[in-house]
């Protein structure tokens, strides 16, 4: 099976082009702003986003990207509203791609669709799959057959569980939508930062690892050209860090201070590890 790296996925590029115009990390904004309590369901109308500039090329580029992105909006009798977020022709959405497209989708008024898709991932996490969920889900609400054969034979990149936790946290910050704190989502978050880690941390050092015998299950990075070559990818550590931070913030919002502190500390440990042992001072990289 030949796979294209995520950055070459045209649909991801379209979403990220749109998001690049408008999405900026707000310094220090890692807890939900108080004003969102007054507006718990803020949501722009689908496709209502506009862009103005004295540069006609920018305006034309924006309208092209917006039209292309909205062309992939779908409705399903099986799962409800969604949008395609996978390689062309799969009629599916992927954990990685939805997570990375979620900000662009929010600006385009597709936040409710993102939440529905994230919920599909959350609902299908299971012990039988070593606390993975379905990597790609079709518009029929089934695991994409190109990636999933059985609970013991499926494609999976290990950053994905944490990436979904982080994306859900970011969408909760933007919208104040407490559906992201219902039992289905909380179950997914909890298993992702506990049982999922235990299942894939082969040497009990706190990091998830891909072993040669794992094959296409539990790949240690999103770089799919390195399926059998990477034990732990830098992107995996970054995703795990973000997942822990998001989980800590969710728990703090639920007044679970002890749990929040535990996972905030775990996140800091990963940051310290990465900035220390993973940094090569002589090569400045």
Coordinates of C-alpha atoms in Angstrom, one line a residue:
X1 CA 0.0 0.0 0.0
X2 CA 1.5 3.4 -1.0
X3 CA 0.7 6.3 1.1
X4 CA 1.2 10.0 0.6
X5 CA 2.6 12.1 3.4
X6 CA 0.0 14.3 5.1
X7 CA 1.5 17.5 3.9
X8 CA 1.0 16.4 0.3
X9 CA -2.7 15.7 0.9
X10 CA -4.4 18.3 -1.2
X11 CA -7.4 18.5 1.1
X12 CA -5.3 19.1 4.1
X13 CA -3.4 21.8 2.2
X14 CA -6.7 23.5 1.3
X15 CA -7.9 23.5 4.9
X16 CA -4.6 24.7 6.2
X17 CA -4.4 27.4 3.6
X18 CA -7.7 28.8 4.9
X19 CA -6.6 28.4 8.5
X20 CA -3.3 30.1 7.9
X21 CA -5.0 33.4 7.1
X22 CA -6.9 33.5 10.4
X23 CA -5.5 31.0 13.0
X24 CA -3.0 32.4 15.4
X25 CA -2.1 30.9 18.8
X26 CA -3.2 33.5 21.4
X27 CA -0.4 33.8 24.0
X28 CA -1.4 32.3 27.3
X29 CA -4.8 31.2 26.1
X30 CA -4.7 27.6 27.5
X31 CA -7.8 27.8 29.7
X32 CA -11.3 28.6 28.6
X33 CA -12.0 32.4 28.5
X34 CA -14.7 33.4 31.0
X35 CA -16.8 35.1 28.3
X36 CA -17.5 31.7 26.7
X37 CA -19.7 30.7 29.6
X38 CA -22.2 33.4 28.4
X39 CA -22.1 32.1 24.8
X40 CA -21.8 28.3 25.0
X41 CA -22.8 27.5 21.4
X42 CA -21.1 30.2 19.2
X43 CA -21.1 29.0 15.6
X44 CA -20.8 30.9 12.4
X45 CA -23.1 29.9 9.5
X46 CA -21.4 27.4 7.2
X47 CA -19.4 29.1 4.5
X48 CA -20.1 32.7 5.8
X49 CA -16.4 33.5 6.4
X50 CA -15.0 36.3 4.1
X51 CA -11.6 37.8 3.5
X52 CA -10.7 41.3 2.3
X53 CA -7.3 42.5 1.1
X54 CA -5.8 45.1 -1.3
X55 CA -4.0 42.1 -2.8
X56 CA -6.3 40.5 -5.3
X57 CA -4.2 37.3 -5.5
X58 CA -4.8 36.8 -1.8
X59 CA -8.5 37.3 -2.1
X60 CA -8.8 35.0 -5.1
X61 CA -6.7 32.4 -3.4
X62 CA -8.9 32.6 -0.3
X63 CA -12.1 32.2 -2.3
X64 CA -10.7 29.3 -4.3
X65 CA -9.6 27.5 -1.1
X66 CA -12.9 28.2 0.6
X67 CA -14.9 26.8 -2.3
X68 CA -12.7 23.7 -2.5
X69 CA -13.0 23.0 1.2
X70 CA -16.8 23.4 1.2
X71 CA -17.0 21.1 -1.7
X72 CA -16.1 18.2 0.6
X73 CA -18.9 18.8 3.1
X74 CA -21.1 15.7 3.4
X75 CA -24.3 14.4 5.0
X76 CA -24.8 10.8 6.1
X77 CA -27.9 8.9 7.3
X78 CA -25.5 6.7 9.3
X79 CA -23.4 9.3 11.1
X80 CA -24.9 12.7 10.4
X81 CA -22.9 15.8 9.2
X82 CA -19.3 15.4 8.3
X83 CA -16.6 16.4 5.7
X84 CA -14.1 14.4 3.8
X85 CA -10.6 14.5 5.4
X86 CA -8.6 11.7 3.9
X87 CA -7.0 10.7 0.6
X88 CA -9.2 11.2 -2.4
X89 CA -11.8 8.5 -3.2
X90 CA -12.0 7.0 0.3
X91 CA -15.2 8.6 1.3
X92 CA -13.7 8.9 4.8
X93 CA -12.2 11.1 7.5
X94 CA -8.9 10.4 9.2
X95 CA -7.9 11.1 12.8
X96 CA -4.7 13.0 11.8
X97 CA -6.4 15.0 9.0
X98 CA -9.5 16.1 11.0
X99 CA -7.3 17.1 13.9
X100 CA -5.1 19.3 11.6
X101 CA -8.1 20.7 9.7
X102 CA -10.2 21.5 12.7
X103 CA -9.3 25.2 13.1
X104 CA -9.9 25.9 9.4
X105 CA -13.2 24.0 9.6
X106 CA -14.2 26.1 12.6
X107 CA -13.6 29.3 10.8
X108 CA -15.7 28.0 7.9
X109 CA -18.6 27.3 10.2
X110 CA -18.1 23.5 10.2
X111 CA -17.4 23.1 13.9
X112 CA -20.4 21.0 14.6
X113 CA -19.3 18.6 11.8
X114 CA -15.9 18.4 13.4
X115 CA -17.4 17.6 16.8
X116 CA -19.5 14.9 15.3
X117 CA -16.5 13.3 13.6
X118 CA -14.4 13.5 16.7
X119 CA -17.2 11.8 18.6
X120 CA -17.1 8.9 16.1
X121 CA -13.4 8.4 17.0
X122 CA -14.2 8.7 20.7
X123 CA -17.0 6.1 20.5
X124 CA -14.8 3.5 18.9
X125 CA -11.8 3.4 21.2
X126 CA -11.5 -0.1 22.7
X127 CA -9.3 -2.4 24.7
X128 CA -9.4 -5.0 21.9
X129 CA -7.5 -2.5 19.7
X130 CA -5.0 -1.7 22.5
X131 CA -6.9 1.5 23.1
X132 CA -6.7 2.7 19.6
X133 CA -9.8 3.8 17.7
X134 CA -10.5 3.6 14.0
X135 CA -7.8 5.5 12.1
X136 CA -10.2 6.3 9.2
X137 CA -14.0 6.2 9.3
X138 CA -16.2 6.2 6.2
X139 CA -19.4 8.1 5.6
X140 CA -21.2 4.9 6.4
X141 CA -19.8 4.9 10.0
X142 CA -17.5 2.0 9.4
X143 CA -13.7 1.7 9.6
X144 CA -12.2 2.3 6.2
X145 CA -11.4 -1.1 4.7
X146 CA -8.1 0.1 3.2
X147 CA -6.8 0.6 6.8
X148 CA -8.7 -1.8 8.9
X149 CA -8.9 -5.6 8.6
X150 CA -9.6 -6.6 12.2
X151 CA -8.9 -5.5 15.7
X152 CA -5.6 -7.3 15.4
X153 CA -4.7 -5.9 12.0
X154 CA -5.1 -2.2 11.2
X155 CA -3.1 0.9 10.3
X156 CA -2.3 3.3 13.1
X157 CA 0.1 6.2 13.8
X158 CA 0.7 6.6 17.5
X159 CA 0.5 10.4 17.7
X160 CA -3.2 10.2 16.7
X161 CA -4.9 9.6 20.0
X162 CA -3.2 12.6 21.5
X163 CA -3.7 14.7 18.4
X164 CA -7.5 14.2 18.8
X165 CA -7.4 15.1 22.5
X166 CA -5.6 18.3 21.6
X167 CA -7.9 19.2 18.7
X168 CA -11.0 18.6 20.9
X169 CA -9.4 20.9 23.5
X170 CA -8.7 23.7 20.9
X171 CA -12.3 23.4 19.6
X172 CA -13.7 23.6 23.1
X173 CA -11.7 26.8 23.7
X174 CA -13.0 28.3 20.5
X175 CA -16.6 27.4 21.0
X176 CA -17.2 26.8 24.7
X177 CA -19.2 23.7 23.6
X178 CA -19.4 21.5 26.6
X179 CA -20.4 18.5 24.5
X180 CA -16.6 18.0 24.4
X181 CA -16.9 17.2 28.1
X182 CA -19.7 14.6 27.9
X183 CA -19.0 11.0 29.0
X184 CA -18.1 9.7 25.5
X185 CA -15.4 12.2 25.1
X186 CA -14.2 12.0 28.7
X187 CA -13.9 8.2 28.3
X188 CA -11.8 8.7 25.2
X189 CA -9.5 11.3 26.8
X190 CA -9.0 9.2 29.9
X191 CA -8.1 6.0 28.1
X192 CA -5.8 7.9 25.7
X193 CA -3.6 9.3 28.5
X194 CA -3.6 6.2 30.6
X195 CA -4.4 2.8 29.1
X196 CA -3.2 3.7 25.6
X197 CA 0.1 4.9 27.0
X198 CA 0.5 1.6 29.0
X199 CA -0.4 -0.5 26.0
X200 CA 2.3 1.0 23.7
X201 CA 5.0 2.0 26.2
X202 CA 7.0 -1.2 25.8
X203 CA 9.9 -0.3 28.1
X204 CA 7.9 1.7 30.7
X205 CA 9.8 4.9 30.2
X206 CA 6.6 7.0 29.7
X207 CA 7.0 7.2 25.9
X208 CA 5.2 5.1 23.3
X209 CA 7.4 3.0 21.1
X210 CA 7.0 1.3 17.7
X211 CA 8.8 -2.1 17.7
X212 CA 9.8 -3.8 14.4
X213 CA 7.3 -6.5 15.0
X214 CA 4.4 -4.0 15.2
X215 CA 4.5 -3.4 11.4
X216 CA 1.8 -0.9 10.4
X217 CA 0.2 -1.0 13.8
X218 CA 1.4 1.6 16.3
X219 CA 3.8 3.5 14.0
X220 CA 6.0 5.8 16.1
X221 CA 5.5 8.9 13.9
X222 CA 3.3 10.5 11.3
X223 CA 6.1 10.2 8.7
X224 CA 4.7 7.2 6.9
X225 CA 7.8 6.7 4.8
X226 CA 9.5 5.6 8.1
X227 CA 7.1 3.0 9.2
X228 CA 9.7 0.4 10.3
X229 CA 12.6 2.8 11.0
X230 CA 11.4 5.0 13.9
X231 CA 11.1 3.9 17.6
X232 CA 9.8 7.3 18.9
X233 CA 9.3 10.3 16.6
X234 CA 9.7 13.9 17.7
X235 CA 6.1 14.5 16.5
X236 CA 4.9 11.7 18.8
X237 CA 6.5 13.3 21.9
X238 CA 5.0 16.7 20.8
X239 CA 1.5 15.2 20.4
X240 CA 1.7 13.3 23.7
X241 CA 2.7 16.6 25.4
X242 CA -0.2 18.5 23.9
X243 CA -2.6 15.6 24.8
X244 CA -1.5 15.8 28.4
X245 CA -1.9 19.5 28.5
X246 CA -5.3 19.4 27.0
X247 CA -6.4 16.6 29.4
X248 CA -5.1 18.6 32.4
X249 CA -7.1 21.6 31.3
X250 CA -10.3 19.6 30.8
X251 CA -9.9 18.1 34.3
X252 CA -9.2 21.5 35.8
X253 CA -12.4 22.8 34.2
X254 CA -14.2 19.9 35.9
X255 CA -12.7 20.9 39.3
X256 CA -10.5 17.7 39.3
X257 CA -7.5 19.6 40.5
X258 CA -5.4 16.6 41.5
X259 CA -5.7 14.9 38.2
X260 CA -5.1 18.2 36.4
X261 CA -1.9 18.7 38.3
X262 CA -0.7 15.1 37.6
X263 CA -1.0 15.5 33.9
X264 CA 0.3 19.0 33.8
X265 CA 3.4 17.6 35.5
X266 CA 3.6 14.8 33.0
X267 CA 3.4 17.3 30.2
X268 CA 6.2 19.3 31.7
X269 CA 8.4 16.2 32.0
X270 CA 8.0 15.5 28.3
X271 CA 8.9 19.2 27.5
X272 CA 12.0 18.9 29.7
X273 CA 13.0 15.6 28.1
X274 CA 12.6 17.0 24.6
X275 CA 14.4 20.2 25.2
X276 CA 17.2 18.4 27.0
X277 CA 18.0 14.9 25.7
X278 CA 16.5 15.5 22.2
X279 CA 18.5 18.7 21.6
X280 CA 21.8 18.5 19.9
X281 CA 23.7 21.6 21.0
X282 CA 26.7 21.1 18.6
X283 CA 24.4 21.0 15.6
X284 CA 21.9 23.5 17.0
X285 CA 19.0 21.3 16.2

